[in-house]
mmCIF file of C-alpha atoms in Angstrom:
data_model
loop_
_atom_site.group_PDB
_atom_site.id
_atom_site.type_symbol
_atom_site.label_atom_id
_atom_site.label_comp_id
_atom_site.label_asym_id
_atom_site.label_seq_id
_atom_site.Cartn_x
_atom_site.Cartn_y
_atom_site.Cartn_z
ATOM 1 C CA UNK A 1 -33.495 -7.598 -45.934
ATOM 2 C CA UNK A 2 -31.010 -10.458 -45.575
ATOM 3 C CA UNK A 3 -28.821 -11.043 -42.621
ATOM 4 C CA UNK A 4 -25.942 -9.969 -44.031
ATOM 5 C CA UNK A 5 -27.304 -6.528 -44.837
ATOM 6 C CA UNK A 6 -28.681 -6.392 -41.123
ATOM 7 C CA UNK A 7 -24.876 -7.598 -40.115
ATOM 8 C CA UNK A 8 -23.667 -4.776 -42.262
ATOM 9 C CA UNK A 9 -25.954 -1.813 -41.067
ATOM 10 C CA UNK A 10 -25.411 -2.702 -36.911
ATOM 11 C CA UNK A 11 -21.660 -3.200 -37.693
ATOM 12 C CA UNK A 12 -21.512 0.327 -39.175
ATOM 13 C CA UNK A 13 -23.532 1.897 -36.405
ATOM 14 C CA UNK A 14 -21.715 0.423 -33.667
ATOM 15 C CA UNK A 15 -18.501 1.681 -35.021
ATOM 16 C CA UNK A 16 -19.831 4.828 -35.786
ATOM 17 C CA UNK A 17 -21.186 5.498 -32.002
ATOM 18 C CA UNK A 18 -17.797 3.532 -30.463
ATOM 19 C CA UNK A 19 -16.515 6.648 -29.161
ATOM 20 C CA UNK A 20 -19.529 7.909 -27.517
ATOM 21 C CA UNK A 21 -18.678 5.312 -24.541
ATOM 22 C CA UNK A 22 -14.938 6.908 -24.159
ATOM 23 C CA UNK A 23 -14.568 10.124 -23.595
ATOM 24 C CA UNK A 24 -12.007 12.590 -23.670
ATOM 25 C CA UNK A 25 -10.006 12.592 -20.476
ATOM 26 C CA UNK A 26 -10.393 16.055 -18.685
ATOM 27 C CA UNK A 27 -7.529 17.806 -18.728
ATOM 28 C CA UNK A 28 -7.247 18.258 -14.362
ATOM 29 C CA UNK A 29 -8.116 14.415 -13.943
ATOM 30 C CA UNK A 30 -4.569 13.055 -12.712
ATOM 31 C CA UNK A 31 -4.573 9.097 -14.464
ATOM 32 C CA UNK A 32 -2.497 6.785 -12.702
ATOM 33 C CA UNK A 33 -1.051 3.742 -14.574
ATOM 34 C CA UNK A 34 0.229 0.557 -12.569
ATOM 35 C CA UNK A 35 3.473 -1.125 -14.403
ATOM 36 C CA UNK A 36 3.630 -5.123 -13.766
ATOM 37 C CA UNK A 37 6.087 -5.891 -11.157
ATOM 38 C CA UNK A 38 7.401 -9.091 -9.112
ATOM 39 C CA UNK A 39 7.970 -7.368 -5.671
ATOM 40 C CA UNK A 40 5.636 -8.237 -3.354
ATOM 41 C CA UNK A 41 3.538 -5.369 -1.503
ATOM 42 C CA UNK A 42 2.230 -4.880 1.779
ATOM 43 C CA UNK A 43 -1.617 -4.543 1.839
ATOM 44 C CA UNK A 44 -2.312 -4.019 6.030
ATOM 45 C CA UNK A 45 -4.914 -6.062 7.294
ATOM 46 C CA UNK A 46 -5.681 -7.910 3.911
ATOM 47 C CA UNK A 47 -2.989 -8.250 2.589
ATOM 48 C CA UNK A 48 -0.520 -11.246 3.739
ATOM 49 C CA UNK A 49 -0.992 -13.198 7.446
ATOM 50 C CA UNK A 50 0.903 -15.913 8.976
ATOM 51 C CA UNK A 51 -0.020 -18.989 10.960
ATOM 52 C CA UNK A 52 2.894 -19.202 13.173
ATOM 53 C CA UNK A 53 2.968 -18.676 16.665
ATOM 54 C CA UNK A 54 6.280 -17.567 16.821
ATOM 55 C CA UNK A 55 8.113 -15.532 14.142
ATOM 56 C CA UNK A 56 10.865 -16.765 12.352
ATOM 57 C CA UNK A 57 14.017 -14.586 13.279
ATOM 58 C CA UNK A 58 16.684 -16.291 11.409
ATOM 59 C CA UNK A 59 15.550 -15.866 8.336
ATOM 60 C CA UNK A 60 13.998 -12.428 6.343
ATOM 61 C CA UNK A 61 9.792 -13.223 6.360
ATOM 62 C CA UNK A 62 9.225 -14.116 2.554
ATOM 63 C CA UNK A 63 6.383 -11.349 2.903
ATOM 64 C CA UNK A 64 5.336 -8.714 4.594
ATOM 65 C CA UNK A 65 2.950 -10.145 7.223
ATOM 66 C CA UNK A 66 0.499 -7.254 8.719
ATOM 67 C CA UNK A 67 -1.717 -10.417 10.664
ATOM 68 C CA UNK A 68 -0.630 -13.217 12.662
ATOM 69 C CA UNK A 69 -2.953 -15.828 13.808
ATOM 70 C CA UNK A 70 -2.026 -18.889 15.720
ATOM 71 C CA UNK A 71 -3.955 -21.602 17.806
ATOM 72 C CA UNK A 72 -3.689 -22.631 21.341
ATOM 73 C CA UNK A 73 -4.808 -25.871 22.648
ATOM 74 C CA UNK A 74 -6.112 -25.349 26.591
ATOM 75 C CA UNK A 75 -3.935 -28.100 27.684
ATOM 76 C CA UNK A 76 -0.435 -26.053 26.302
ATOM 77 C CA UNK A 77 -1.634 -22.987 28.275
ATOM 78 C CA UNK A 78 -2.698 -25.527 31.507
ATOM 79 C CA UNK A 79 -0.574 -28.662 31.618
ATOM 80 C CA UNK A 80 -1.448 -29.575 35.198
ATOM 81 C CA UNK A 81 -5.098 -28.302 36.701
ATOM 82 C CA UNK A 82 -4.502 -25.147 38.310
ATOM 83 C CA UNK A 83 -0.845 -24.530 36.794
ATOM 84 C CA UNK A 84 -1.434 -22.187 34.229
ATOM 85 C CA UNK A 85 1.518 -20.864 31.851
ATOM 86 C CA UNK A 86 0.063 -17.724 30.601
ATOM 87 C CA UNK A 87 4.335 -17.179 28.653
ATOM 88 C CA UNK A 88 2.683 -19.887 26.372
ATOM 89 C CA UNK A 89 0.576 -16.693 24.905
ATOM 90 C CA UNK A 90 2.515 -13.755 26.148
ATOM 91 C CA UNK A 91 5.739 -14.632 24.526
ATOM 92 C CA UNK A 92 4.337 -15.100 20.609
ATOM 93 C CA UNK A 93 1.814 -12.179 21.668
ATOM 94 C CA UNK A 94 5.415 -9.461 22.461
ATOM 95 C CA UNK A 95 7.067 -10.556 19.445
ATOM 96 C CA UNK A 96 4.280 -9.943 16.709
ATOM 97 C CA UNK A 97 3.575 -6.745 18.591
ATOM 98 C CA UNK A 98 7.311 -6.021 18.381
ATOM 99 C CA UNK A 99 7.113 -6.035 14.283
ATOM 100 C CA UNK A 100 3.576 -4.190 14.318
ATOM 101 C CA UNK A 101 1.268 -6.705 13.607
ATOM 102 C CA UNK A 102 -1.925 -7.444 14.476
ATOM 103 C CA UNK A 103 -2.575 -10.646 16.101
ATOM 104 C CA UNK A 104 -5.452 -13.581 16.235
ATOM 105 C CA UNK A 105 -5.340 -16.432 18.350
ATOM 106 C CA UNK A 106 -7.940 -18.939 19.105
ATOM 107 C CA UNK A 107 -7.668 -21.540 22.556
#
């Protein structure tokens, strides 16, 4: 046999056994299709985070942030030995907790 008569006989039994690997949907399965869209979408705790201690209040948040995480060097929190200023993580920790978002910070 040549190998276009090989090419010939798989071609016709792949189409012919094509719609063996879809079958008919069942008539109580509920299909859900997804149109495109340019909104953006909230996806809590994968979705969007921030890496700002502080959020931005004069503006509307380009996305809809469910983490925050922000970084703390030891020497913000405790300029002078013994003088700690603890508002340095209270403050940014009351405001994300005031939009409902979890927060991450590292010192």
């Amino acid at each position: 046999m040549r190998s276009g008569q090989v090419f010939f006989l798989v071609a016709i039994a792949v189409g012919a056994t094509a719609g063996w690997a879809y079958p008919a949907e069942d008539p109580g399965e509920i299909v859900k299709r997804f149109q495109q869209t340019e909104e953006t979408f909230a996806n809590p705790g994968k979705g969007w985070m921030t890496m700002r201690a502080m959020p931005d209040d004069t503006k509307k948040d380009r996305f809809p942030y469910s983490v925050a995480y922000f970084r703390l060097n030891w020497g913000d929190v405790e300029p002078v030995e013994g003088q700690c200023q603890w508002q340095r993580i209270d403050e940014p920790l009351r405001a994300w907790a005031q939009r409902e978002v979890r927060i991450a910070f590292r010192i």
